[in-house]
Short mmCIF file of C-alpha atoms in Angstrom, two decimals:
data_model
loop_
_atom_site.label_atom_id
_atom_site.label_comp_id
_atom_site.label_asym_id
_atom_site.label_seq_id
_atom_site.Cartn_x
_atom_site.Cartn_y
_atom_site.Cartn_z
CA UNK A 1 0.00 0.00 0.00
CA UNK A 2 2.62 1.98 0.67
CA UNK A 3 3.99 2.11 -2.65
CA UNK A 4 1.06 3.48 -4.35
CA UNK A 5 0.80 6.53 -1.89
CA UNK A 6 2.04 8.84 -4.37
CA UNK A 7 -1.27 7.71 -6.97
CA UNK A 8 -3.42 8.17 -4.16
CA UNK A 9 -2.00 11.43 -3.54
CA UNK A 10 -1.87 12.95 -7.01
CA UNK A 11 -5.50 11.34 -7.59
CA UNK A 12 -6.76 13.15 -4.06
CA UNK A 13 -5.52 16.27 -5.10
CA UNK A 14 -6.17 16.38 -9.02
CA UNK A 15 -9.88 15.35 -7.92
CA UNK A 16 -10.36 17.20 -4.94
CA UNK A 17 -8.56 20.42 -6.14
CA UNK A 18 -10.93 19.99 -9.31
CA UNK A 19 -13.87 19.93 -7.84
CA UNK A 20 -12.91 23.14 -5.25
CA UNK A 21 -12.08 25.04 -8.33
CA UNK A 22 -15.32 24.51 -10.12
CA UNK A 23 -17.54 25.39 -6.89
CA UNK A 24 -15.54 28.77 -6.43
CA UNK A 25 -15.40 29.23 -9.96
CA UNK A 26 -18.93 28.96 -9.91
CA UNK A 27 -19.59 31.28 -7.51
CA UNK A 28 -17.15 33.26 -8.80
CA UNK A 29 -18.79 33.42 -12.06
CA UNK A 30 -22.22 33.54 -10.46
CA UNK A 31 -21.31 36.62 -8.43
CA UNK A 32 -19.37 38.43 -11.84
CA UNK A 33 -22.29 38.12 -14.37
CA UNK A 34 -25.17 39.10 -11.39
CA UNK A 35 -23.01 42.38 -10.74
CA UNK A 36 -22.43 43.03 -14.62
CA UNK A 37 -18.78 42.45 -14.77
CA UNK A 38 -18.75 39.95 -16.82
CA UNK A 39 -21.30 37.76 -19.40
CA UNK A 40 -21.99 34.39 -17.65
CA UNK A 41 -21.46 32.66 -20.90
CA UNK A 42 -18.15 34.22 -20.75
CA UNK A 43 -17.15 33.21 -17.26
CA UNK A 44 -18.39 29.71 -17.58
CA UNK A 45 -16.18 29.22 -20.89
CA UNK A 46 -13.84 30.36 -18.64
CA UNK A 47 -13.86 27.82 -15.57
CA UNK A 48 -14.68 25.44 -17.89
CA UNK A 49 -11.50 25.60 -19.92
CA UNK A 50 -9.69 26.53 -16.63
CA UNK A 51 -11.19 22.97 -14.78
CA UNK A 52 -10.48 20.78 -18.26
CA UNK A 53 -7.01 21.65 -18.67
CA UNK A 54 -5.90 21.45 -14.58
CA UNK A 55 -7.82 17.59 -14.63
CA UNK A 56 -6.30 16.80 -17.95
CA UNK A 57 -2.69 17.89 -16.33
CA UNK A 58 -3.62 15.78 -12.90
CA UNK A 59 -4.61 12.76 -15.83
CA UNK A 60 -0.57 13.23 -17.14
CA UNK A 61 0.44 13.40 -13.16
CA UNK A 62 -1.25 10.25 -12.13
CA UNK A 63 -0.68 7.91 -14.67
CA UNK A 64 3.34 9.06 -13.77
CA UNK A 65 2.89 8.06 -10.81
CA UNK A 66 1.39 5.15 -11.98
CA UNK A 67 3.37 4.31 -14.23
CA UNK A 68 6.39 4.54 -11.38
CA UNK A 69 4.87 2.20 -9.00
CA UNK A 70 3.95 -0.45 -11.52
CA UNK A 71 6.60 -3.33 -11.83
CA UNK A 72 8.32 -3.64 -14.95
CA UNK A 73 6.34 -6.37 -17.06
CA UNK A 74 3.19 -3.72 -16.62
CA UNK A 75 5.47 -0.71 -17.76
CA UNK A 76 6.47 -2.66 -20.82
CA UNK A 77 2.99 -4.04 -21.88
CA UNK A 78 1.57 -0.48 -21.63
CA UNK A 79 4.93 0.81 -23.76
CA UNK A 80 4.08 -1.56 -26.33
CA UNK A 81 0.58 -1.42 -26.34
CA UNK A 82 0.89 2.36 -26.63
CA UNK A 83 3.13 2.66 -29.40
CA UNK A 84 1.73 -0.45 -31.92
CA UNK A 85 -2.36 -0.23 -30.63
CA UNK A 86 -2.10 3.68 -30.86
CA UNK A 87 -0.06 3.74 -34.08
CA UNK A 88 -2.18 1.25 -35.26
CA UNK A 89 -5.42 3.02 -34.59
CA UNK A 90 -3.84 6.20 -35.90
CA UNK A 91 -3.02 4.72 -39.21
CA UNK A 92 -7.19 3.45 -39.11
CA UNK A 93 -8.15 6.57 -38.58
CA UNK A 94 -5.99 8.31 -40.78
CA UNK A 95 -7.34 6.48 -43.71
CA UNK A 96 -10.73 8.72 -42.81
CA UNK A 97 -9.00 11.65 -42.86
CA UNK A 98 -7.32 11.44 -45.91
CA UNK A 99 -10.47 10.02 -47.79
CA UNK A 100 -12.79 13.13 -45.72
CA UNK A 101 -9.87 15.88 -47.02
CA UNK A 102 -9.78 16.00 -50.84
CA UNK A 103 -11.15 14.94 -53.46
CA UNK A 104 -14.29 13.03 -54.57
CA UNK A 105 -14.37 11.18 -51.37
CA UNK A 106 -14.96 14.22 -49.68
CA UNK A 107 -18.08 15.36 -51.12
CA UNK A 108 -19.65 11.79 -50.75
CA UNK A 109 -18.80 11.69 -46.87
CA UNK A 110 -19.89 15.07 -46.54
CA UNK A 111 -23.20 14.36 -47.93
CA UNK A 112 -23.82 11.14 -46.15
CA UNK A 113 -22.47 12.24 -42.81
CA UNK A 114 -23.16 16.15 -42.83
CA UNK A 115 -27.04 15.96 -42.29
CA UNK A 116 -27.59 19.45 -40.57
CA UNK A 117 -25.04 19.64 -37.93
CA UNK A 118 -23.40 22.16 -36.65
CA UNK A 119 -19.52 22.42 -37.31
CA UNK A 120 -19.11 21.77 -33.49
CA UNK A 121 -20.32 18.12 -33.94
CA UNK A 122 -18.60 17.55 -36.75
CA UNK A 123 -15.56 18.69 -34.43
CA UNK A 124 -16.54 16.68 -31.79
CA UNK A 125 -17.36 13.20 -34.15
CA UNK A 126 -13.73 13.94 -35.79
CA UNK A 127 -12.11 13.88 -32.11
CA UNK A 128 -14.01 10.92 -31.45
CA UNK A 129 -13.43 8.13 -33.97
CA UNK A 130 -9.94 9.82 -34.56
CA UNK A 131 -8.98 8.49 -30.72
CA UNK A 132 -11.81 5.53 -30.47
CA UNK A 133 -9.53 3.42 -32.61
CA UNK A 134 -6.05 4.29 -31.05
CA UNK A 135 -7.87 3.32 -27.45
CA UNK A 136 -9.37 -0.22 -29.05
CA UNK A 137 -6.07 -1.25 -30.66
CA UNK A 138 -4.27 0.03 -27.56
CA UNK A 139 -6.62 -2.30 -25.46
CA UNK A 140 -5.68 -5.48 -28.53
CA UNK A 141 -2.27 -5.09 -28.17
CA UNK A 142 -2.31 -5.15 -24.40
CA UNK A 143 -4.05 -8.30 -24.32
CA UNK A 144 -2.24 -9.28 -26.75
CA UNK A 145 0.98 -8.84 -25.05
CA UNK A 146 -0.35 -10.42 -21.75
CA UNK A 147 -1.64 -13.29 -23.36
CA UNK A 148 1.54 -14.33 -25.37
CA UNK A 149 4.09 -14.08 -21.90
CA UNK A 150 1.42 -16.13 -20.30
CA UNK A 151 1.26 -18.90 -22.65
CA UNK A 152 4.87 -18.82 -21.87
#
């Protein structure tokens, strides 16, 4: 237990320090737009953007300290799986982006997929299946590598 003190610790504080700054943000904000000083749109953008990228930094501290405490087998499965299942999900999604950037491709995918929606979704969709395949062949190769040194 003793050795995973410092993941407990960076969790605790991303987490807890998180969710402190989003209820003074919000009353922060709250008090701002009510006295005119600012547009509450404005100030949640704000504390929004503020709270995503201080959890998304406390994601990068934790999984170092995770990946510290972990013994080396782990550390190398999660190497490998990183590079080949990312790469390899990359290259998957890649093939998307090529065929939705130029081209005659483009106009068919825009008029199957681009029904209506906003450019935000279509934003949102891209960021989606560009990382959904990096995480599933991350997860393959994982296994993967797990099941091969167990076979022995």
């Amino acid at each position: 237990m003793h050795k995973w003190r410092p993941v407990i610790k960076a969790t605790v504080i991303t987490f807890g320090g998180g969710l402190l700054f989003a209820l003074l943000g919000g009353v922060a904000v709250g008090y701002a737009s009510s006295a005119g000083w600012i547009a509450p749109e404005m100030g949640e953008l704000i504390v929004t953007a503020v709270f995503a990228a201080a959890i998304m930094a406390g994601a990068l501290w934790i999984g170092a300290e995770w990946m510290r405490v972990i013994d080396e087998a782990a550390r190398e499965a999660h190497k490998a799986a990183w590079y080949w299942g990312g790469t390899a999900g990359m290259c998957v999604s890649g093939v998307g982006l090529i065929l939705s950037s130029a081209g005659p491709w483009r106009d068919i995918i825009a008029r199957q997929i681009g029904s209506g929606g906003s450019p935000i979704d279509y934003v949102s969709a891209g960021a989606a299946l560009m990382i959904a395949p990096m995480l599933i062949g991350y997860t393959v190769v994982w296994v993967w590598w797990w099941l091969a040194r167990m076979r022995g």
